[in-house]
Amino acid sequence: MLVRVVIDQPWNVPADVLAIPILGDLALDGPLGELDRRSSGELAALAAFGEINSERYCGTLVKPGDNAARRLLAIGAGNAAELDRETAVRIGAAAERRLGGRTVRSLAIWLDPLAAVLDGGADAVAGLVARGVVEGAFDPSTIYRDNVTTSPPRLDELILISGSGDAVALTRAAERGVIMGEGANLARTLSNRSANDVSPEVLAEEAWTIAERHGLWIDVMGPDRATELGMGMFMAVGRGSDNPPRMIVMRSGSEGQRDSLDRHLAIIGKGVTFDSGGISIKPSDRMEEMKMDKSGACTVIAAIATVARLAPGTPLLAVAPAVENMPGPHSTRPGDVVRALNGKWVDITNTDAEGRLILGDAMTYAERLGATHLVDVATLTGAVSRALGHLVTGAFAQPATFFSDVAAAAARAGERYWQLPLVDEYIKDMESWYGDMQNSSGAEGSLVKSGLFLREFATRPWAHLDIGGTGYIRKATPYAARGATGVTHATLVELALAGAA
Ligand code: BES
Ligand code: ZN
Ligand code: MN
């Protein structure tokens, strides 16, 4: 898909579809009035009829009349005062998805109504909307099939129309947005693929291919090396499956190299290719969703590739512990005591609290490789979705200054997080008779305790992003297909790029 920025009025630009964002009460004056006049009053008539309004992501196709585009698409964008970056991305995505199954080669989007009210103006909007269009084109129903006719259209050209501004700068911003969207979609495709297709070995092969494509250093560790190194927690989860575990390590820049913020940032993603719960087996209801328990790993693998595309050579480490959590004669039993890579003895009271085990060893390993700052992403708990739902990602972090950096990256990315407390006193509940701690201790405060457990493996500034609620959605929305969402990809990329030279 080619992205073209046109500095012009929207009625002059030929395209199969022209998307017109509708903010607040439809005031048909200025350029919107001209679009309406040229549509022979069709926009006004449909607004009066109640068909066109500003309800977010609601799209209406309209006859173009004398406008240069062959169809108009009015797309609800909410109230001007509430327009934020997340909404800008979703408007792009919703426009693209509204055209599912239609024959569209060129989609034009008029940026001015959004650029007038969003911080960052047209440059920001161009990047966010372009990213949205790419993300909106994602359709997991085509991963295994090639006979799907309802997919969002494959565009030859995305045309972004701005009444003013520097076309070169806007094009650069839009191209960056496209790459961000492609990265999120790469994470989503990997994540949506089923567990019989993507084992830890296959995930490692995919990472290898991605690393070669983007000039990243990669190291993949199997069970022998992981055992020899002392990754007792990682191996405890991986040993129950016939599909052997893989510790995937990717790097951009050189070993231990500091970025312009004097960081060697590591992003660490939970890669459980299937979480049956192990011996502490899950109920069968919705167990099929646990193929997406690798979303964190898929996201960090995609994010380091995106960083390599946008700012090659930026120092960044990605670690993705990949395992299949299965019951069987070789599985870890509840009550087994294992030694973590950092030397702590861990009493595995629940084999379904496996994410924290593989992440703990991956975090220690990242620090051994020189990481100064850690961010982990994981579908770690069901509790986070009960607390925050599917729209807000739970975050734990220390110290507060590092959370501020993550929050600033999230704001640029247009993603929502809510910080949860690391309540020191609760660590007492995780004491073990046999080990330094147990990996699980009942329902009370279990979300906080998942963060406390991980904290035991961070000696540097660290943030934990729990995407158990936001990593995948069960129901399609106007702006996203069901399945993996790619959430946190944009935040991780923004966080890493803050340290680009
Ligand atoms: N992968 C799950 C968490 C999860 C469940 C994410 C449902 C998204 C949807 C994780 O490994 C898990 O099983 N967590 C347990 C922890 C408990 C045993 C302490 C949970 O949340 O129930
Ligand atoms: Zn899990
Ligand atoms: Mn589990």
JSON list of C-alpha atoms in Angstrom, two decimals, residues 283-449:
[
{"chain": "A", "resi": 283, "resn": "PRO", "atom": "CA", "xyz": [-11.63, -25.81, 33.33]},
{"chain": "A", "resi": 284, "resn": "SER", "atom": "CA", "xyz": [-12.41, -26.65, 29.69]},
{"chain": "A", "resi": 285, "resn": "ASP", "atom": "CA", "xyz": [-14.65, -23.59, 29.29]},
{"chain": "A", "resi": 286, "resn": "ARG", "atom": "CA", "xyz": [-12.74, -21.17, 27.05]},
{"chain": "A", "resi": 287, "resn": "MET", "atom": "CA", "xyz": [-9.51, -23.11, 27.39]},
{"chain": "A", "resi": 288, "resn": "GLU", "atom": "CA", "xyz": [-9.12, -22.70, 23.61]},
{"chain": "A", "resi": 289, "resn": "GLU", "atom": "CA", "xyz": [-8.35, -19.01, 24.19]},
{"chain": "A", "resi": 290, "resn": "MET", "atom": "CA", "xyz": [-5.13, -20.00, 25.91]},
{"chain": "A", "resi": 291, "resn": "LYS", "atom": "CA", "xyz": [-3.38, -20.30, 22.57]},
{"chain": "A", "resi": 292, "resn": "MET", "atom": "CA", "xyz": [-3.14, -16.51, 22.88]},
{"chain": "A", "resi": 293, "resn": "ASP", "atom": "CA", "xyz": [-1.11, -16.83, 26.06]},
{"chain": "A", "resi": 294, "resn": "LYS", "atom": "CA", "xyz": [1.92, -16.18, 23.85]},
{"chain": "A", "resi": 295, "resn": "SER", "atom": "CA", "xyz": [0.76, -12.65, 22.99]},
{"chain": "A", "resi": 296, "resn": "GLY", "atom": "CA", "xyz": [3.41, -10.93, 25.11]},
{"chain": "A", "resi": 297, "resn": "ALA", "atom": "CA", "xyz": [6.21, -12.79, 23.32]},
{"chain": "A", "resi": 298, "resn": "CYS", "atom": "CA", "xyz": [4.70, -12.08, 19.90]},
{"chain": "A", "resi": 299, "resn": "THR", "atom": "CA", "xyz": [4.45, -8.41, 20.83]},
{"chain": "A", "resi": 300, "resn": "VAL", "atom": "CA", "xyz": [8.07, -7.98, 21.93]},
{"chain": "A", "resi": 301, "resn": "ILE", "atom": "CA", "xyz": [9.31, -9.87, 18.86]},
{"chain": "A", "resi": 302, "resn": "ALA", "atom": "CA", "xyz": [7.27, -7.58, 16.62]},
{"chain": "A", "resi": 303, "resn": "ALA", "atom": "CA", "xyz": [8.23, -4.46, 18.57]},
{"chain": "A", "resi": 304, "resn": "ILE", "atom": "CA", "xyz": [11.98, -4.99, 18.22]},
{"chain": "A", "resi": 305, "resn": "ALA", "atom": "CA", "xyz": [11.47, -5.53, 14.49]},
{"chain": "A", "resi": 306, "resn": "THR", "atom": "CA", "xyz": [9.48, -2.28, 14.27]},
{"chain": "A", "resi": 307, "resn": "VAL", "atom": "CA", "xyz": [12.21, -0.41, 16.12]},
{"chain": "A", "resi": 308, "resn": "ALA", "atom": "CA", "xyz": [14.78, -1.88, 13.72]},
{"chain": "A", "resi": 309, "resn": "ARG", "atom": "CA", "xyz": [12.71, -0.60, 10.78]},
{"chain": "A", "resi": 310, "resn": "LEU", "atom": "CA", "xyz": [12.16, 2.89, 12.18]},
{"chain": "A", "resi": 311, "resn": "ALA", "atom": "CA", "xyz": [15.55, 3.55, 13.78]},
{"chain": "A", "resi": 312, "resn": "PRO", "atom": "CA", "xyz": [18.06, 0.84, 12.90]},
{"chain": "A", "resi": 313, "resn": "GLY", "atom": "CA", "xyz": [20.78, 0.28, 15.45]},
{"chain": "A", "resi": 314, "resn": "THR", "atom": "CA", "xyz": [18.81, 1.63, 18.43]},
{"chain": "A", "resi": 315, "resn": "PRO", "atom": "CA", "xyz": [20.00, -0.37, 21.45]},
{"chain": "A", "resi": 316, "resn": "LEU", "atom": "CA", "xyz": [17.23, -2.77, 22.49]},
{"chain": "A", "resi": 317, "resn": "LEU", "atom": "CA", "xyz": [16.99, -6.29, 23.85]},
{"chain": "A", "resi": 318, "resn": "ALA", "atom": "CA", "xyz": [13.95, -8.54, 23.47]},
{"chain": "A", "resi": 319, "resn": "VAL", "atom": "CA", "xyz": [13.58, -11.73, 25.46]},
{"chain": "A", "resi": 320, "resn": "ALA", "atom": "CA", "xyz": [10.72, -14.14, 24.80]},
{"chain": "A", "resi": 321, "resn": "PRO", "atom": "CA", "xyz": [10.55, -17.27, 26.94]},
{"chain": "A", "resi": 322, "resn": "ALA", "atom": "CA", "xyz": [8.43, -19.73, 24.93]},
{"chain": "A", "resi": 323, "resn": "VAL", "atom": "CA", "xyz": [6.91, -22.85, 26.49]},
{"chain": "A", "resi": 324, "resn": "GLU", "atom": "CA", "xyz": [3.84, -25.03, 26.27]},
{"chain": "A", "resi": 325, "resn": "ASN", "atom": "CA", "xyz": [2.19, -25.58, 29.65]},
{"chain": "A", "resi": 326, "resn": "MET", "atom": "CA", "xyz": [0.85, -29.13, 29.56]},
{"chain": "A", "resi": 327, "resn": "PRO", "atom": "CA", "xyz": [-0.03, -31.91, 32.00]},
{"chain": "A", "resi": 328, "resn": "GLY", "atom": "CA", "xyz": [1.76, -35.21, 31.57]},
{"chain": "A", "resi": 329, "resn": "PRO", "atom": "CA", "xyz": [4.13, -37.68, 33.18]},
{"chain": "A", "resi": 330, "resn": "HIS", "atom": "CA", "xyz": [7.02, -35.23, 32.96]},
{"chain": "A", "resi": 331, "resn": "SER", "atom": "CA", "xyz": [5.12, -32.19, 34.20]},
{"chain": "A", "resi": 332, "resn": "THR", "atom": "CA", "xyz": [5.96, -30.20, 37.26]},
{"chain": "A", "resi": 333, "resn": "ARG", "atom": "CA", "xyz": [3.65, -31.14, 40.14]},
{"chain": "A", "resi": 334, "resn": "PRO", "atom": "CA", "xyz": [2.04, -28.70, 42.56]},
{"chain": "A", "resi": 335, "resn": "GLY", "atom": "CA", "xyz": [4.43, -28.55, 45.48]},
{"chain": "A", "resi": 336, "resn": "ASP", "atom": "CA", "xyz": [7.57, -29.02, 43.40]},
{"chain": "A", "resi": 337, "resn": "VAL", "atom": "CA", "xyz": [10.38, -26.74, 44.53]},
{"chain": "A", "resi": 338, "resn": "VAL", "atom": "CA", "xyz": [12.72, -25.35, 41.90]},
{"chain": "A", "resi": 339, "resn": "ARG", "atom": "CA", "xyz": [15.68, -23.00, 41.83]},
{"chain": "A", "resi": 340, "resn": "ALA", "atom": "CA", "xyz": [15.30, -19.82, 39.81]},
{"chain": "A", "resi": 341, "resn": "LEU", "atom": "CA", "xyz": [18.13, -18.42, 37.71]},
{"chain": "A", "resi": 342, "resn": "ASN", "atom": "CA", "xyz": [18.65, -15.69, 40.34]},
{"chain": "A", "resi": 343, "resn": "GLY", "atom": "CA", "xyz": [19.15, -18.37, 43.02]},
{"chain": "A", "resi": 344, "resn": "LYS", "atom": "CA", "xyz": [15.78, -18.12, 44.76]},
{"chain": "A", "resi": 345, "resn": "TRP", "atom": "CA", "xyz": [13.96, -21.33, 45.67]},
{"chain": "A", "resi": 346, "resn": "VAL", "atom": "CA", "xyz": [10.40, -21.29, 44.43]},
{"chain": "A", "resi": 347, "resn": "ASP", "atom": "CA", "xyz": [7.61, -23.54, 45.63]},
{"chain": "A", "resi": 348, "resn": "ILE", "atom": "CA", "xyz": [5.27, -24.09, 42.70]},
{"chain": "A", "resi": 349, "resn": "THR", "atom": "CA", "xyz": [1.93, -24.38, 44.48]},
{"chain": "A", "resi": 350, "resn": "ASN", "atom": "CA", "xyz": [-0.07, -23.82, 41.30]},
{"chain": "A", "resi": 351, "resn": "THR", "atom": "CA", "xyz": [1.22, -24.90, 37.89]},
{"chain": "A", "resi": 352, "resn": "ASP", "atom": "CA", "xyz": [-1.31, -22.55, 36.27]},
{"chain": "A", "resi": 353, "resn": "ALA", "atom": "CA", "xyz": [0.59, -19.53, 37.63]},
{"chain": "A", "resi": 354, "resn": "GLU", "atom": "CA", "xyz": [3.26, -20.33, 35.02]},
{"chain": "A", "resi": 355, "resn": "GLY", "atom": "CA", "xyz": [3.73, -16.96, 33.34]},
{"chain": "A", "resi": 356, "resn": "ARG", "atom": "CA", "xyz": [5.52, -15.45, 36.33]},
{"chain": "A", "resi": 357, "resn": "LEU", "atom": "CA", "xyz": [7.89, -18.45, 36.41]},
{"chain": "A", "resi": 358, "resn": "ILE", "atom": "CA", "xyz": [9.12, -18.14, 32.85]},
{"chain": "A", "resi": 359, "resn": "LEU", "atom": "CA", "xyz": [9.21, -14.33, 33.03]},
{"chain": "A", "resi": 360, "resn": "GLY", "atom": "CA", "xyz": [11.21, -14.33, 36.26]},
{"chain": "A", "resi": 361, "resn": "ASP", "atom": "CA", "xyz": [14.04, -16.30, 34.68]},
{"chain": "A", "resi": 362, "resn": "ALA", "atom": "CA", "xyz": [13.83, -14.24, 31.49]},
{"chain": "A", "resi": 363, "resn": "MET", "atom": "CA", "xyz": [14.14, -11.02, 33.52]},
{"chain": "A", "resi": 364, "resn": "THR", "atom": "CA", "xyz": [17.20, -12.32, 35.38]},
{"chain": "A", "resi": 365, "resn": "TYR", "atom": "CA", "xyz": [18.72, -13.35, 32.06]},
{"chain": "A", "resi": 366, "resn": "ALA", "atom": "CA", "xyz": [18.02, -9.93, 30.53]},
{"chain": "A", "resi": 367, "resn": "GLU", "atom": "CA", "xyz": [19.86, -8.29, 33.43]},
{"chain": "A", "resi": 368, "resn": "ARG", "atom": "CA", "xyz": [22.78, -10.69, 32.91]},
{"chain": "A", "resi": 369, "resn": "LEU", "atom": "CA", "xyz": [22.90, -9.52, 29.30]},
{"chain": "A", "resi": 370, "resn": "GLY", "atom": "CA", "xyz": [23.29, -5.96, 30.52]},
{"chain": "A", "resi": 371, "resn": "ALA", "atom": "CA", "xyz": [19.73, -4.67, 30.66]},
{"chain": "A", "resi": 372, "resn": "THR", "atom": "CA", "xyz": [19.40, -1.55, 32.79]},
{"chain": "A", "resi": 373, "resn": "HIS", "atom": "CA", "xyz": [15.61, -1.19, 32.40]},
{"chain": "A", "resi": 374, "resn": "LEU", "atom": "CA", "xyz": [13.03, -3.96, 32.06]},
{"chain": "A", "resi": 375, "resn": "VAL", "atom": "CA", "xyz": [9.51, -3.96, 30.69]},
{"chain": "A", "resi": 376, "resn": "ASP", "atom": "CA", "xyz": [7.60, -7.20, 30.58]},
{"chain": "A", "resi": 377, "resn": "VAL", "atom": "CA", "xyz": [4.34, -7.83, 28.74]},
{"chain": "A", "resi": 378, "resn": "ALA", "atom": "CA", "xyz": [2.18, -10.78, 29.65]},
{"chain": "A", "resi": 379, "resn": "THR", "atom": "CA", "xyz": [-1.30, -12.26, 29.55]},
{"chain": "A", "resi": 380, "resn": "LEU", "atom": "CA", "xyz": [-0.51, -12.91, 33.18]},
{"chain": "A", "resi": 381, "resn": "THR", "atom": "CA", "xyz": [-3.83, -12.99, 35.01]},
{"chain": "A", "resi": 382, "resn": "GLY", "atom": "CA", "xyz": [-7.55, -13.34, 34.52]},
{"chain": "A", "resi": 383, "resn": "ALA", "atom": "CA", "xyz": [-7.88, -11.02, 37.53]},
{"chain": "A", "resi": 384, "resn": "VAL", "atom": "CA", "xyz": [-6.68, -7.98, 35.57]},
{"chain": "A", "resi": 385, "resn": "SER", "atom": "CA", "xyz": [-9.60, -8.34, 33.16]},
{"chain": "A", "resi": 386, "resn": "ARG", "atom": "CA", "xyz": [-12.04, -8.53, 36.07]},
{"chain": "A", "resi": 387, "resn": "ALA", "atom": "CA", "xyz": [-10.47, -5.35, 37.49]},
{"chain": "A", "resi": 388, "resn": "LEU", "atom": "CA", "xyz": [-9.98, -3.26, 34.35]},
{"chain": "A", "resi": 389, "resn": "GLY", "atom": "CA", "xyz": [-11.84, -5.01, 31.52]},
{"chain": "A", "resi": 390, "resn": "HIS", "atom": "CA", "xyz": [-10.62, -5.28, 27.95]},
{"chain": "A", "resi": 391, "resn": "LEU", "atom": "CA", "xyz": [-9.87, -1.60, 27.32]},
{"chain": "A", "resi": 392, "resn": "VAL", "atom": "CA", "xyz": [-7.25, -0.76, 29.94]},
{"chain": "A", "resi": 393, "resn": "THR", "atom": "CA", "xyz": [-3.98, -2.59, 30.53]},
{"chain": "A", "resi": 394, "resn": "GLY", "atom": "CA", "xyz": [-2.86, -3.08, 34.13]},
{"chain": "A", "resi": 395, "resn": "ALA", "atom": "CA", "xyz": [0.63, -1.85, 34.97]},
{"chain": "A", "resi": 396, "resn": "PHE", "atom": "CA", "xyz": [3.04, -2.32, 37.86]},
{"chain": "A", "resi": 397, "resn": "ALA", "atom": "CA", "xyz": [6.31, -0.43, 38.01]},
{"chain": "A", "resi": 398, "resn": "GLN", "atom": "CA", "xyz": [9.14, 0.75, 40.17]},
{"chain": "A", "resi": 399, "resn": "PRO", "atom": "CA", "xyz": [10.53, 3.33, 40.66]},
{"chain": "A", "resi": 400, "resn": "ALA", "atom": "CA", "xyz": [7.83, 5.92, 39.92]},
{"chain": "A", "resi": 401, "resn": "THR", "atom": "CA", "xyz": [10.16, 7.78, 37.56]},
{"chain": "A", "resi": 402, "resn": "PHE", "atom": "CA", "xyz": [10.34, 4.77, 35.27]},
{"chain": "A", "resi": 403, "resn": "PHE", "atom": "CA", "xyz": [6.58, 4.44, 35.25]},
{"chain": "A", "resi": 404, "resn": "SER", "atom": "CA", "xyz": [6.46, 8.08, 34.12]},
{"chain": "A", "resi": 405, "resn": "ASP", "atom": "CA", "xyz": [8.64, 7.19, 31.12]},
{"chain": "A", "resi": 406, "resn": "VAL", "atom": "CA", "xyz": [6.35, 4.28, 30.24]},
{"chain": "A", "resi": 407, "resn": "ALA", "atom": "CA", "xyz": [3.26, 6.45, 30.72]},
{"chain": "A", "resi": 408, "resn": "ALA", "atom": "CA", "xyz": [4.71, 9.13, 28.44]},
{"chain": "A", "resi": 409, "resn": "ALA", "atom": "CA", "xyz": [5.40, 6.52, 25.75]},
{"chain": "A", "resi": 410, "resn": "ALA", "atom": "CA", "xyz": [1.85, 5.21, 26.19]},
{"chain": "A", "resi": 411, "resn": "ALA", "atom": "CA", "xyz": [0.45, 8.71, 25.73]},
{"chain": "A", "resi": 412, "resn": "ARG", "atom": "CA", "xyz": [2.35, 9.13, 22.47]},
{"chain": "A", "resi": 413, "resn": "ALA", "atom": "CA", "xyz": [1.16, 5.70, 21.35]},
{"chain": "A", "resi": 414, "resn": "GLY", "atom": "CA", "xyz": [-2.48, 6.31, 22.28]},
{"chain": "A", "resi": 415, "resn": "GLU", "atom": "CA", "xyz": [-2.75, 3.32, 24.61]},
{"chain": "A", "resi": 416, "resn": "ARG", "atom": "CA", "xyz": [-4.41, 3.19, 28.04]},
{"chain": "A", "resi": 417, "resn": "TYR", "atom": "CA", "xyz": [-2.79, 1.85, 31.21]},
{"chain": "A", "resi": 418, "resn": "TRP", "atom": "CA", "xyz": [-3.73, 1.98, 34.86]},
{"chain": "A", "resi": 419, "resn": "GLN", "atom": "CA", "xyz": [-1.03, 1.60, 37.48]},
{"chain": "A", "resi": 420, "resn": "LEU", "atom": "CA", "xyz": [-1.69, -0.88, 40.27]},
{"chain": "A", "resi": 421, "resn": "PRO", "atom": "CA", "xyz": [0.06, -0.88, 43.64]},
{"chain": "A", "resi": 422, "resn": "LEU", "atom": "CA", "xyz": [2.86, -3.20, 44.75]},
{"chain": "A", "resi": 423, "resn": "VAL", "atom": "CA", "xyz": [1.61, -3.69, 48.31]},
{"chain": "A", "resi": 424, "resn": "ASP", "atom": "CA", "xyz": [4.70, -4.88, 50.21]},
{"chain": "A", "resi": 425, "resn": "GLU", "atom": "CA", "xyz": [2.77, -6.45, 53.08]},
{"chain": "A", "resi": 426, "resn": "TYR", "atom": "CA", "xyz": [1.10, -9.02, 50.79]},
{"chain": "A", "resi": 427, "resn": "ILE", "atom": "CA", "xyz": [4.42, -10.71, 50.06]},
{"chain": "A", "resi": 428, "resn": "LYS", "atom": "CA", "xyz": [4.01, -12.39, 53.48]},
{"chain": "A", "resi": 429, "resn": "ASP", "atom": "CA", "xyz": [1.12, -14.42, 52.06]},
{"chain": "A", "resi": 430, "resn": "MET", "atom": "CA", "xyz": [3.51, -15.85, 49.49]},
{"chain": "A", "resi": 431, "resn": "GLU", "atom": "CA", "xyz": [5.93, -17.29, 52.00]},
{"chain": "A", "resi": 432, "resn": "SER", "atom": "CA", "xyz": [6.65, -20.97, 51.62]},
{"chain": "A", "resi": 433, "resn": "TRP", "atom": "CA", "xyz": [7.68, -23.69, 54.06]},
{"chain": "A", "resi": 434, "resn": "TYR", "atom": "CA", "xyz": [10.13, -25.09, 51.60]},
{"chain": "A", "resi": 435, "resn": "GLY", "atom": "CA", "xyz": [11.31, -22.27, 49.45]},
{"chain": "A", "resi": 436, "resn": "ASP", "atom": "CA", "xyz": [11.87, -18.54, 49.47]},
{"chain": "A", "resi": 437, "resn": "MET", "atom": "CA", "xyz": [8.35, -18.06, 48.14]},
{"chain": "A", "resi": 438, "resn": "GLN", "atom": "CA", "xyz": [5.47, -19.77, 46.44]},
{"chain": "A", "resi": 439, "resn": "ASN", "atom": "CA", "xyz": [4.18, -18.80, 43.01]},
{"chain": "A", "resi": 440, "resn": "SER", "atom": "CA", "xyz": [0.54, -18.44, 44.00]},
{"chain": "A", "resi": 441, "resn": "SER", "atom": "CA", "xyz": [-1.48, -17.98, 47.17]},
{"chain": "A", "resi": 442, "resn": "GLY", "atom": "CA", "xyz": [-5.22, -17.85, 46.71]},
{"chain": "A", "resi": 443, "resn": "ALA", "atom": "CA", "xyz": [-7.58, -15.33, 45.22]},
{"chain": "A", "resi": 444, "resn": "GLU", "atom": "CA", "xyz": [-7.29, -12.41, 47.63]},
{"chain": "A", "resi": 445, "resn": "GLY", "atom": "CA", "xyz": [-5.08, -9.73, 46.16]},
{"chain": "A", "resi": 446, "resn": "SER", "atom": "CA", "xyz": [-3.90, -12.18, 43.52]},
{"chain": "A", "resi": 447, "resn": "LEU", "atom": "CA", "xyz": [-3.41, -9.46, 40.91]},
{"chain": "A", "resi": 448, "resn": "VAL", "atom": "CA", "xyz": [-1.12, -7.47, 43.21]},
{"chain": "A", "resi": 449, "resn": "LYS", "atom": "CA", "xyz": [0.68, -10.66, 44.20]}
]
